[in-house]
Coordinates of C-alpha atoms in Angstrom, one line a residue:
X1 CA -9.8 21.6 -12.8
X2 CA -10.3 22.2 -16.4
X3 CA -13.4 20.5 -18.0
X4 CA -13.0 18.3 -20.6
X5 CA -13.8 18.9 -24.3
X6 CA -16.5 16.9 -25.6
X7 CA -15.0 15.9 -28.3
X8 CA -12.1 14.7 -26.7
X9 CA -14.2 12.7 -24.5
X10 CA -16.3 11.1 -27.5
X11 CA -13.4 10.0 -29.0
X12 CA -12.0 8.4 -25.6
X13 CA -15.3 6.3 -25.5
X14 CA -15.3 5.3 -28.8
X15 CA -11.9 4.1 -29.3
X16 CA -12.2 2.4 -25.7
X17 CA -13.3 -1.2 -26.5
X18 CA -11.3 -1.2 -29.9
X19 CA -7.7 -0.1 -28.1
X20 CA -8.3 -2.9 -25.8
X21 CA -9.0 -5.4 -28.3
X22 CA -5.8 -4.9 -30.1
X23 CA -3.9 -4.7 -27.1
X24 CA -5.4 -8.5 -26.7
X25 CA -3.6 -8.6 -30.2
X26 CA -0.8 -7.2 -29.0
X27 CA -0.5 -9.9 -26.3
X28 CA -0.9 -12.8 -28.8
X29 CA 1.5 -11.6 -31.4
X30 CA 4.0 -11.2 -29.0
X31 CA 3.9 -14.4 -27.4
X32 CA 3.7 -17.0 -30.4
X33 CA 7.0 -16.5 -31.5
X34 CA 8.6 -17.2 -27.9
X35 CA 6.4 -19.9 -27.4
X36 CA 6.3 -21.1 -30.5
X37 CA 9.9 -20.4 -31.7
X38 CA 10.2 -23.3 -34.5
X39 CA 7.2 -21.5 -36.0
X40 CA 6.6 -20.8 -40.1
X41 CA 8.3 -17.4 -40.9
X42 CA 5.2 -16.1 -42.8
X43 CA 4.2 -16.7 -39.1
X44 CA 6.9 -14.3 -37.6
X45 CA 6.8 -11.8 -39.4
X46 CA 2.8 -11.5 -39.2
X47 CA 3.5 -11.3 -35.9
X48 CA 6.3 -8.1 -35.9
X49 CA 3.4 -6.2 -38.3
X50 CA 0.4 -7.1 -35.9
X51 CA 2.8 -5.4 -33.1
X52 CA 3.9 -2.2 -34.7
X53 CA 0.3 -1.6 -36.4
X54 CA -1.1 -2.2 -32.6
X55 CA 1.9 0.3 -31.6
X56 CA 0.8 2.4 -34.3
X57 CA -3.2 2.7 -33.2
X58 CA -2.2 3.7 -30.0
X59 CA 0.6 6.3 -31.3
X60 CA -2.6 7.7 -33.3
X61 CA -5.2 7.3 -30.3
X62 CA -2.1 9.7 -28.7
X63 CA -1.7 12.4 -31.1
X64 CA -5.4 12.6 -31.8
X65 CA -6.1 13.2 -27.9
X66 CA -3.2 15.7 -28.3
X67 CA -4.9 17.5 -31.1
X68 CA -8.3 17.5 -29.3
X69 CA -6.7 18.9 -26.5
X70 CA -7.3 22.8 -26.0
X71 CA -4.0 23.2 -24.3
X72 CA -1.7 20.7 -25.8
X73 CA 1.1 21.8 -23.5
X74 CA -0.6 21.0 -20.5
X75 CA -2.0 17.3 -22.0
X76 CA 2.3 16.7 -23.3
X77 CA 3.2 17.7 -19.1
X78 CA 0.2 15.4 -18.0
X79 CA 0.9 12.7 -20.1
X80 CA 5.2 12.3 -19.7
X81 CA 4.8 8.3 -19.9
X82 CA 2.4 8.6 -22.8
X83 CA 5.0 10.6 -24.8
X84 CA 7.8 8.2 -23.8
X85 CA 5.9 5.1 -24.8
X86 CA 5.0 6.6 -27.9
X87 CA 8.5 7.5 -28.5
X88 CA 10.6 4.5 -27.5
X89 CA 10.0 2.2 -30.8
X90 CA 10.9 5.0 -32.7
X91 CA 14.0 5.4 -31.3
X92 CA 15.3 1.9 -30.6
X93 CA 12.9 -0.6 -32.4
X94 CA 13.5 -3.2 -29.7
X95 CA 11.3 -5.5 -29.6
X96 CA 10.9 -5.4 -26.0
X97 CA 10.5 -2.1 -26.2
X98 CA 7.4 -2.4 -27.9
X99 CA 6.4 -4.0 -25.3
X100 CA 6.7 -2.2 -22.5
X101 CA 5.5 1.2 -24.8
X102 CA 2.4 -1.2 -25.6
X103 CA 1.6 -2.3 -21.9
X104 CA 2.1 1.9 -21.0
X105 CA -0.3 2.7 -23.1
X106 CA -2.7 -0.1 -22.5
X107 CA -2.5 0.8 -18.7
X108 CA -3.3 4.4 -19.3
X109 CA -6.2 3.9 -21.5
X110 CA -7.4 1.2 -19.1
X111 CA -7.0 3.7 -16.0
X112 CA -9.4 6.3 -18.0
X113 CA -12.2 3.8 -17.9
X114 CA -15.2 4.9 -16.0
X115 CA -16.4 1.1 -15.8
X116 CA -12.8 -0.2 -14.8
X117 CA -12.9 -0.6 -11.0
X118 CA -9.7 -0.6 -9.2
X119 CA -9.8 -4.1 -8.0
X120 CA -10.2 -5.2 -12.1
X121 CA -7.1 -2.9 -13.0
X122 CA -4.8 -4.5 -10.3
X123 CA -5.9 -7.8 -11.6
X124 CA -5.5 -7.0 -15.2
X125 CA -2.1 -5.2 -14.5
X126 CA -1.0 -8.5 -12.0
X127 CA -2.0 -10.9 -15.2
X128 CA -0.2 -8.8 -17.8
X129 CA 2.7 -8.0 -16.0
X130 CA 3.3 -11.7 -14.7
X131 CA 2.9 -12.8 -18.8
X132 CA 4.7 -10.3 -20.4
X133 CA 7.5 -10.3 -17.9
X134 CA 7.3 -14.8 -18.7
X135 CA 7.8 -14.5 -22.1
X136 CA 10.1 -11.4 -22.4
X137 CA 12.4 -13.2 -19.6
X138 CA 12.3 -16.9 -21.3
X139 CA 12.8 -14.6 -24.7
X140 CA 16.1 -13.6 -23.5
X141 CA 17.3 -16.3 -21.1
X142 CA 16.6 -19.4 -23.4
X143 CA 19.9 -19.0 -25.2
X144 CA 21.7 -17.8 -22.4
X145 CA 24.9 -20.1 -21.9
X146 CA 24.7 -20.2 -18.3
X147 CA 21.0 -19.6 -18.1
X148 CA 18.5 -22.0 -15.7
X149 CA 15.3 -20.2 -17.5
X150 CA 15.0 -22.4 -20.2
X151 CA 10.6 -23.6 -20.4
X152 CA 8.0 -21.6 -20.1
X153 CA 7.0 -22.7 -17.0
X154 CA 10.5 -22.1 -15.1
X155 CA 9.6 -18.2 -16.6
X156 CA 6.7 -18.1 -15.1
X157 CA 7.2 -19.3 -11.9
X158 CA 10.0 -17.1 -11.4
X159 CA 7.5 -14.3 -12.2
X160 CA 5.4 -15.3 -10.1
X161 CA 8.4 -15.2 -7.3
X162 CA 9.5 -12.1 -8.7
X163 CA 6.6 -9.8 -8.1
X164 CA 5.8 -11.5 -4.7
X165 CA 9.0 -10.8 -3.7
X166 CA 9.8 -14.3 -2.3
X167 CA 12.6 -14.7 -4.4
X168 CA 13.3 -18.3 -3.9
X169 CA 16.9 -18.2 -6.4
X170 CA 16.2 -21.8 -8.1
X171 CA 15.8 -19.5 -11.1
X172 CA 17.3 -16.2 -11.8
X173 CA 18.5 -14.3 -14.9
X174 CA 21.8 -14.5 -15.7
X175 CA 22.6 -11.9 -18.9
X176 CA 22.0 -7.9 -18.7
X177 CA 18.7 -7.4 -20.1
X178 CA 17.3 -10.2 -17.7
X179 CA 18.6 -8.6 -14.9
X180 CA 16.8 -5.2 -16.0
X181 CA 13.6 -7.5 -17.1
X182 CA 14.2 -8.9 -12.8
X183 CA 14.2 -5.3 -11.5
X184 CA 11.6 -4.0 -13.6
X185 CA 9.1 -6.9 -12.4
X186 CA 9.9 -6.2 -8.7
X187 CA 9.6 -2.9 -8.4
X188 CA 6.2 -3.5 -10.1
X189 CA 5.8 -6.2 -7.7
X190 CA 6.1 -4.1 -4.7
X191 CA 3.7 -0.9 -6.3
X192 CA 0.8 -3.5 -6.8
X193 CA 1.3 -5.3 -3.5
X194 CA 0.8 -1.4 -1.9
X195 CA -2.1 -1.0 -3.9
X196 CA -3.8 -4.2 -3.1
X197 CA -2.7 -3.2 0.7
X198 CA -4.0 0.2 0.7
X199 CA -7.2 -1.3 -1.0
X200 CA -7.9 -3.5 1.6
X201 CA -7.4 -0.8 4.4
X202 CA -9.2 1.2 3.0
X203 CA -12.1 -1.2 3.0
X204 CA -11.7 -2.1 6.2
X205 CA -11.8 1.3 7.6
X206 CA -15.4 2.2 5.4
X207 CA -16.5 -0.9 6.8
X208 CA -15.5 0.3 10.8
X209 CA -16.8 4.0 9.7
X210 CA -20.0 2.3 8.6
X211 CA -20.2 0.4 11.6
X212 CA -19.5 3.0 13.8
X213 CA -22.2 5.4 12.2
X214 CA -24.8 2.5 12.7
X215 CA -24.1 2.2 16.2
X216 CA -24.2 6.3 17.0
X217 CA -27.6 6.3 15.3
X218 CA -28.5 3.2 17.9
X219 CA -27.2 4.7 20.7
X220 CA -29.6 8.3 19.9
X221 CA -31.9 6.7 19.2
X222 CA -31.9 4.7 22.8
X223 CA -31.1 7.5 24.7
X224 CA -34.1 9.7 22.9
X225 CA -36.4 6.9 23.7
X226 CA -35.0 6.7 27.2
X227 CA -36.0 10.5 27.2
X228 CA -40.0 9.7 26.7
X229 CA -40.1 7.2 28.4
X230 CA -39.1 8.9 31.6
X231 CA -41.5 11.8 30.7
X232 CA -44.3 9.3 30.3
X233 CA -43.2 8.0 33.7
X234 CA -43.8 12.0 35.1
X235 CA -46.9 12.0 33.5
X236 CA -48.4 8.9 34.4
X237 CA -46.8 9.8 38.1
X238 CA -49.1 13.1 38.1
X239 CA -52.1 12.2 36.9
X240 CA -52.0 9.1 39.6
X241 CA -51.3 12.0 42.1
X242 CA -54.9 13.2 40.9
X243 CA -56.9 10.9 41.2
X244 CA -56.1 9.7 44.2
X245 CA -56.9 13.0 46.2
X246 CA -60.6 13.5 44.7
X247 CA -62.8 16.4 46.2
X248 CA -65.8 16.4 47.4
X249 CA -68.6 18.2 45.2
X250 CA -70.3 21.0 47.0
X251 CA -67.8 21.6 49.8
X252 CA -67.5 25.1 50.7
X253 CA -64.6 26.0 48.4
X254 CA -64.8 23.2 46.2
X255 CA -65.0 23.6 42.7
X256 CA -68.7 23.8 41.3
X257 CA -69.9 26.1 44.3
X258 CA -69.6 29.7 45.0
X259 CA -69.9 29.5 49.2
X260 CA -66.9 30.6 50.4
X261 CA -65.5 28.3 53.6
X262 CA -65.7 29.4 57.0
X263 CA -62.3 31.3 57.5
X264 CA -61.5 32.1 61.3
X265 CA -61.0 36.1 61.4
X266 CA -57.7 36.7 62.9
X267 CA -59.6 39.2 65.5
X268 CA -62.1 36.9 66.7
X269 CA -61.8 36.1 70.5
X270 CA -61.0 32.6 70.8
X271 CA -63.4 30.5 72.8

């Protein structure tokens, strides 16, 4: 695996905290004219240049890490939905578009964080997902003629029903781009809810493996203590053998004396 450039990896960390902020931007600027749709137009179109300079930092923060890169081939084959995020607006400057280059980005950046766990990510992607898919959803269905999303609230409940896949039907999409907003949000849906699942198996196994481990190092440590105990059970058996057979001092043949004992010769006539 090749080792990152240093410089590469300053720039990363220093454009971190910043990228994030204005993705925060981002957020805001997209969702006061939806919510706020009777808004001044000096308000509106603040709002359109605070989304395509954010767009535009995070274009840059691209090809800088591209021109950092020793082999920019590899980082363009590594990075497919970076390109295509970066590329989108330019082609078709949908406004929704934007968004979903913006919230590509944002999730790659947000991935490369060393102090990001993944429980924070899932959160942060369940958050931003469920609000931008509200507002882009009420953005398009509001002036629907046959459409039943009409508050913000009916938007984000049917979110919230979308990427649970519950799907109750009291609101659905009724034009195109809804319908491609709906599948978009549930395939997400379903990608998160493995995640989360996985997570939690995972922890769950750790937690058995740890468990496990702690109960093998019991049971050795039992069965070596088993072990001594037995031998101090020999032990204590022998020297009890000891004692209680004591000699005599100064028998013939005990120890301490040099008489030998009075052995029988095996030619001796036998009274």
């Amino acid at each position: 695996m090749p080792v990152m450039p240093v410089k590469k990896l300053r720039w990363e960390e220093r454009t971190q905290t910043p990228l994030l902020v204005l993705a925060v931007a981002f957020g805001l600027a997209y969702a006061v004219p939806i919510v706020a749709p009777g808004a001044q137009p000096w308000v509106h179109r603040l709002c359109t240049h605070v989304e395509w300079t954010v767009w535009g930092a995070f274009a840059l923060d691209y090809l800088v890490r591209l021109g950092l890169s020793p082999d920019r081939w590899r980082f363009v084959r590594g990075h497919p939905l970076d390109l295509l995020a970066v590329i989108l607006p330019m082609v078709q400057p949908l406004r929704l578009l934007r968004v979903v280059s913006t919230l590509l980005l944002v999730g790659r950046r947000a991935r490369m964080a060393p102090q990001i766990t993944l429980t924070t990510y899932v959160a942060g992607a369940v958050v931003g997902l469920m609000m931008f898919g509200s507002l882009a959803v009420l953005h398009v269905e509001r002036d629907a003629p046959h459409g039943n999303i009409k508050t913000l609230g009916d938007a984000v409940w049917w979110s919230f029903t979308t990427m649970t896949t519950v799907g109750y039907g009291d609101h659905a999409p009724t034009t195109g781009l809804g319908r491609v907003l709906a599948v978009g949000l549930m395939l997400s849906g379903i990608a998160l809810l493995g995640v989360v699942t996985a997570n939690i198996a995972a922890w769950f196994i750790s937690r058995f493996d740890r468990d496990d481990a702690v109960e093998r190092r019991q049971t050795e440590l039992l069965e070596a203590l088993t072990l001594e105990v037995r031998e101090l059970r020999a032990e204590v058996a022998r020297l009890s053998a000891r004692q209680e057979t004591p000699e005599v001092p100064g028998a013939p043949g005990a120890p301490g004396t040099d008489e030998p004992r009075d052995v029988p010769s095996p030619t001796a006539p036998r009274a």
